[in-house]
Amino acid sequence: MAEPHISIDIVISGCTIITMDAERRIIEDGAVAIRGERILWVGNTSELPTNWKVKQRIELSGKVLIPGLVNSHGHWAMTLFRGYMDDAPLETWLQKAWKVEAAFVSPENVKVGSQLAMIEMIRGGTTCAADMYWQYRTTTEAAIQAGFRMVNGPSFTEIAGYKGKKSTEYPEALEYLDTYQSEPMVHCCIQMHSTYTTNESMMEDAGRILEDRGLLFITHASESRSEMELVHQKYGLTPIQVLERAGLLGPRSLLAHCVYLSNEEIDKLAETGTSVAHCPSSNLKLASGIARVADMVKAGVIVSIGTDGPASNNDLDMFHEAQLAAMVQKGITGDPTVLPAEIVFAMMTLGGARAIGMGDQLGAVEAGRLADLAIMDFDAAHLTPCYDIYSHLVYAAGSADVCDVVINGRVVMRNREMLTLDEKEIKQRVRKIADEVRKL
Amino acid sequence: MAEPHISIDIVISGCTIITMDAERRIIEDGAVAIRGERILWVGNTSELPTNWKVKQRIELSGKVLIPGLVNSHGHWAMTLFRGYMDDAPLETWLQKAWKVEAAFVSPENVKVGSQLAMIEMIRGGTTCAADMYWQYRTTTEAAIQAGFRMVNGPSFTEIAGYKGKKSTEYPEALEYLDTYQSEPMVHCCIQMHSTYTTNESMMEDAGRILEDRGLLFITHASESRSEMELVHQKYGLTPIQVLERAGLLGPRSLLAHCVYLSNEEIDKLAETGTSVAHCPSSNLKLASGIARVADMVKAGVIVSIGTDGPASNNDLDMFHEAQLAAMVQKGITGDPTVLPAEIVFAMMTLGGARAIGMGDQLGAVEAGRLADLAIMDFDAAHLTPCYDIYSHLVYAAGSADVCDVVINGRVVMRNREMLTLDEKEIKQRVRKIADEVRKL
């Protein structure tokens, strides 16, 4: 009797695979087989089993296949305000941001702004990203619709949003979780804007839900000098100390920015398994400062990369962030060997996966993991010749080199064409919103 | 009698023009008319004279037309060693560089490496660039052949190059100048590698030629701590002091890097009209340090942008450099208002033109100037919406957004296709050289 044929959804072959698995294999003329939402097999094209029934074959000779990038911090719908408040002091930036947000972050606008963000992220090889913003239900729905993997959840804050609405309320948060916790494309979390824009009651609410549900917690922490002062005035402590006291550090906590950390705090993050989302563009552009990433990595802190929002960046380009991270740390430490390319590429992939608590599911091209992949064209002049792929990925490649993207086993971009989002219409709608923003 | 028709070579119309002229006009639905190698007319598309006989019309609705970018410092043929010596201490970097250079910088290899560099630069909107390398005659010929505007000239140095050959000799330098000084696409200069790799007799030779011929002078200066120490040991002075004593500062001098400058030296550069090529990627990546660009601009120093060589960058992308320049200065000064986007874009264009002594010929879209232009597609997701074009040019745009390039009135890239260089063949040839480099 003949062996039963195995049914495979997609086989991608003929490319160089950067696995980011435990052995950090680079497979020349590699192939990946995808069944459902997962990677079933990774190996050499020549070793592909011949008895497979394959629905879709993608031959990518000369291309480079990488794990999809994980953007661990952002405010997606701020695409609507991209470049609207540049080169200004932080106070001016915040005032402008809060003014346009109060007027424009309606559910409809946040939806289209977030759709634009997903287009930009997919174009840049990002397959999973965290968002922190108002109208998080709308954004979650938009991500599910687009087939984009999202980290999202209710966010506690005292800042007034659209029409003056402030924080998530406790019952509203639970309702969101009840709806989306079993949704495969949404990794639910509880968020808190920061220790200076919340109060102790909010921290308690957040903490209670986190404990009950075993969720990821995300907050901004130690981003700027003014935050450090505000938190000191309010609590007589640093943001990290406030979070520790509230029981909000640990292996399911992800802190964005962490520009101002003492040696003891770096050790504390490492000990507790707390992760960091490093956002170099935003920290530089808003003149917040430069995070001690080299020291964090040395201490064993899990560091991931975030773009932050496109109003302080001004794009959602993980390659820009990685290059900045690698270069700036060398420049300020005076040591050209810190944060070598492979370490930084790990931060863009596995580091992000670990930071969001999915270190065994995402971030590597390996059988059993979710099929989140990006395929890059390395034929470009600026990538010629290629002695070291990691080096090119961090120091020379860019979003424009990404040509195909797979998320959860589904091809969402093919030959640079978006398959799940109507790019033309979304851009037109965002431009119309921008026309209104200009009038404010 | 009918008015005689004016013959025009190219009319580009329907685009937004960033003029960078004295009034810094932004012309919506603008048009540019080119006759021969110069811009004849700039204005609104609706005001285009109707009695012109136009050879080529390019309609670019929705595109953004900018002055061609000027890359004021680089070592083009080091594309051959792109990514070959990363994340290493400077000594290791230099040893690897000098070893591969001694073996591989033959005229044939330098030619093809430089051709690859020109392809990359044209793709990124660069229309004029300075080079400092061995086999400068070959590179000059390659630039003329490609229709690329080049700043080049003999370079004095004690470093051994291909087959041990060191510096340019005095007669050889004169011969080069006699051949190319009247060549329209070549802006001739005299170069000196640095004060630590030359001697006083070379400085005298360079100074004598400069005085006789009225040429631009280019050198590396005050790039790294080790250079500062070496020069102090050799002369008891800083590199800037050595150059001043040798009469090599002034309005026709362009110094690359200038990371380590005292307040007095910044004032000295401003007073003497000496220009600087700021190379942020290279300075960060090699951990040389961070130049005081904000202070230089404040003091009135002419600052331009250079990519440096692609072995320490690892690309020739002026948009990367501009973004880094703007962001890093904010981050280290703690002031988000320093180096605003418009100032940085001026550094990429007019600043570069002034630095190479062509401030009245290049760097702006204005009647009478040379027709060096780049056209960008602003329809991309990462450039949507657009509130401020300067902001997008510096913080969000990239080389991949450039679609058409005109140099000296000649279209050298159209719809991202190279018209004067055989990209496919050049890349193949570079890859073959890289195969040999790997064996070394």
mmCIF file of N, CA and C in Angstrom, chain B residues 16-59:
data_model
loop_
_atom_site.group_PDB
_atom_site.id
_atom_site.type_symbol
_atom_site.label_atom_id
_atom_site.label_comp_id
_atom_site.label_asym_id
_atom_site.label_seq_id
_atom_site.Cartn_x
_atom_site.Cartn_y
_atom_site.Cartn_z
ATOM 1 N N THR B 16 5.803 68.697 -7.419
ATOM 2 C CA THR B 16 6.073 69.683 -6.372
ATOM 3 C C THR B 16 7.581 69.909 -6.355
ATOM 4 N N ILE B 17 8.002 71.173 -6.509
ATOM 5 C CA ILE B 17 9.437 71.452 -6.587
ATOM 6 C C ILE B 17 9.944 72.053 -5.275
ATOM 7 N N ILE B 18 10.936 71.397 -4.710
ATOM 8 C CA ILE B 18 11.628 71.950 -3.536
ATOM 9 C C ILE B 18 12.821 72.689 -4.107
ATOM 10 N N THR B 19 12.712 74.007 -4.202
ATOM 11 C CA THR B 19 13.731 74.745 -4.961
ATOM 12 C C THR B 19 15.062 74.866 -4.235
ATOM 13 N N MET B 20 15.016 75.055 -2.904
ATOM 14 C CA MET B 20 16.218 75.376 -2.111
ATOM 15 C C MET B 20 16.892 76.651 -2.628
ATOM 16 N N ASP B 21 16.140 77.496 -3.325
ATOM 17 C CA ASP B 21 16.685 78.796 -3.734
ATOM 18 C C ASP B 21 16.651 79.747 -2.534
ATOM 19 N N ALA B 22 17.048 80.997 -2.745
ATOM 20 C CA ALA B 22 17.175 81.935 -1.620
ATOM 21 C C ALA B 22 15.858 82.086 -0.857
ATOM 22 N N GLU B 23 14.737 82.013 -1.568
ATOM 23 C CA GLU B 23 13.440 82.157 -0.874
ATOM 24 C C GLU B 23 12.899 80.811 -0.379
ATOM 25 N N ARG B 24 13.638 79.759 -0.626
ATOM 26 C CA ARG B 24 13.210 78.425 -0.205
ATOM 27 C C ARG B 24 11.775 78.137 -0.661
ATOM 28 N N ARG B 25 11.518 78.438 -1.941
ATOM 29 C CA ARG B 25 10.165 78.228 -2.464
ATOM 30 C C ARG B 25 9.829 76.744 -2.597
ATOM 31 N N ILE B 26 8.580 76.420 -2.332
ATOM 32 C CA ILE B 26 8.052 75.101 -2.657
ATOM 33 C C ILE B 26 6.961 75.362 -3.690
ATOM 34 N N ILE B 27 7.179 74.901 -4.907
ATOM 35 C CA ILE B 27 6.240 75.188 -5.994
ATOM 36 C C ILE B 27 5.349 73.974 -6.232
ATOM 37 N N GLU B 28 4.045 74.141 -5.971
ATOM 38 C CA GLU B 28 3.093 73.061 -6.245
ATOM 39 C C GLU B 28 2.820 73.040 -7.751
ATOM 40 N N ASP B 29 2.563 71.877 -8.297
ATOM 41 C CA ASP B 29 2.350 71.717 -9.736
ATOM 42 C C ASP B 29 3.405 72.511 -10.519
ATOM 43 N N GLY B 30 4.645 72.232 -10.209
ATOM 44 C CA GLY B 30 5.745 72.989 -10.789
ATOM 45 C C GLY B 30 6.320 72.346 -12.046
ATOM 46 N N ALA B 31 7.112 73.126 -12.741
ATOM 47 C CA ALA B 31 7.768 72.627 -13.954
ATOM 48 C C ALA B 31 9.190 73.163 -14.022
ATOM 49 N N VAL B 32 10.051 72.378 -14.651
ATOM 50 C CA VAL B 32 11.450 72.765 -14.845
ATOM 51 C C VAL B 32 11.778 72.555 -16.319
ATOM 52 N N ALA B 33 12.361 73.571 -16.939
ATOM 53 C CA ALA B 33 12.820 73.423 -18.326
ATOM 54 C C ALA B 33 14.336 73.389 -18.342
ATOM 55 N N ILE B 34 14.866 72.434 -19.094
ATOM 56 C CA ILE B 34 16.311 72.226 -19.159
ATOM 57 C C ILE B 34 16.789 72.430 -20.590
ATOM 58 N N ARG B 35 17.820 73.259 -20.738
ATOM 59 C CA ARG B 35 18.449 73.387 -22.062
ATOM 60 C C ARG B 35 19.927 73.091 -21.903
ATOM 61 N N GLY B 36 20.406 72.135 -22.677
ATOM 62 C CA GLY B 36 21.802 71.714 -22.520
ATOM 63 C C GLY B 36 21.992 71.184 -21.119
ATOM 64 N N GLU B 37 23.038 71.658 -20.445
ATOM 65 C CA GLU B 37 23.343 71.126 -19.116
ATOM 66 C C GLU B 37 22.748 71.971 -18.004
ATOM 67 N N ARG B 38 21.981 73.006 -18.361
ATOM 68 C CA ARG B 38 21.504 73.932 -17.323
ATOM 69 C C ARG B 38 19.986 74.027 -17.238
ATOM 70 N N ILE B 39 19.539 74.492 -16.077
ATOM 71 C CA ILE B 39 18.129 74.794 -15.873
ATOM 72 C C ILE B 39 17.862 76.155 -16.515
ATOM 73 N N LEU B 40 16.881 76.189 -17.401
ATOM 74 C CA LEU B 40 16.566 77.450 -18.090
ATOM 75 C C LEU B 40 15.435 78.183 -17.379
ATOM 76 N N TRP B 41 14.510 77.406 -16.812
ATOM 77 C CA TRP B 41 13.284 78.008 -16.290
ATOM 78 C C TRP B 41 12.687 77.123 -15.204
ATOM 79 N N VAL B 42 12.159 77.768 -14.162
ATOM 80 C CA VAL B 42 11.456 77.049 -13.092
ATOM 81 C C VAL B 42 10.186 77.825 -12.771
ATOM 82 N N GLY B 43 9.057 77.155 -12.693
ATOM 83 C CA GLY B 43 7.816 77.879 -12.381
ATOM 84 C C GLY B 43 6.637 76.936 -12.267
ATOM 85 N N ASN B 44 5.440 77.504 -12.384
ATOM 86 C CA ASN B 44 4.233 76.680 -12.346
ATOM 87 C C ASN B 44 4.001 76.044 -13.701
ATOM 88 N N THR B 45 3.501 74.833 -13.692
ATOM 89 C CA THR B 45 3.216 74.140 -14.950
ATOM 90 C C THR B 45 2.295 74.986 -15.821
ATOM 91 N N SER B 46 1.338 75.659 -15.200
ATOM 92 C CA SER B 46 0.380 76.470 -15.959
ATOM 93 C C SER B 46 1.034 77.664 -16.650
ATOM 94 N N GLU B 47 2.199 78.054 -16.185
ATOM 95 C CA GLU B 47 2.877 79.227 -16.770
ATOM 96 C C GLU B 47 3.949 78.856 -17.776
ATOM 97 N N LEU B 48 4.033 77.572 -18.098
ATOM 98 C CA LEU B 48 5.027 77.134 -19.084
ATOM 99 C C LEU B 48 4.770 77.847 -20.409
ATOM 100 N N PRO B 49 5.766 78.504 -20.985
ATOM 101 C CA PRO B 49 5.563 79.163 -22.288
ATOM 102 C C PRO B 49 5.088 78.143 -23.331
ATOM 103 N N THR B 50 4.219 78.576 -24.203
ATOM 104 C CA THR B 50 3.624 77.644 -25.163
ATOM 105 C C THR B 50 4.394 77.593 -26.483
ATOM 106 N N ASN B 51 5.299 78.554 -26.657
ATOM 107 C CA ASN B 51 5.999 78.592 -27.947
ATOM 108 C C ASN B 51 7.335 77.863 -27.933
ATOM 109 N N TRP B 52 7.531 77.012 -26.948
ATOM 110 C CA TRP B 52 8.785 76.253 -26.885
ATOM 111 C C TRP B 52 8.699 74.993 -27.739
ATOM 112 N N LYS B 53 9.829 74.720 -28.352
ATOM 113 C CA LYS B 53 9.979 73.450 -29.052
ATOM 114 C C LYS B 53 10.680 72.512 -28.074
ATOM 115 N N VAL B 54 9.951 71.501 -27.570
ATOM 116 C CA VAL B 54 10.497 70.675 -26.497
ATOM 117 C C VAL B 54 10.819 69.275 -27.011
ATOM 118 N N LYS B 55 12.054 68.853 -26.819
ATOM 119 C CA LYS B 55 12.468 67.529 -27.305
ATOM 120 C C LYS B 55 11.870 66.403 -26.471
ATOM 121 N N GLN B 56 11.941 66.529 -25.130
ATOM 122 C CA GLN B 56 11.438 65.458 -24.255
ATOM 123 C C GLN B 56 10.579 66.050 -23.140
ATOM 124 N N ARG B 57 9.351 65.553 -23.043
ATOM 125 C CA ARG B 57 8.475 66.015 -21.959
ATOM 126 C C ARG B 57 8.311 64.881 -20.951
ATOM 127 N N ILE B 58 8.514 65.205 -19.674
ATOM 128 C CA ILE B 58 8.325 64.213 -18.614
ATOM 129 C C ILE B 58 7.250 64.743 -17.673
ATOM 130 N N GLU B 59 6.105 64.062 -17.670
ATOM 131 C CA GLU B 59 4.985 64.483 -16.819
ATOM 132 C C GLU B 59 5.038 63.649 -15.539
#
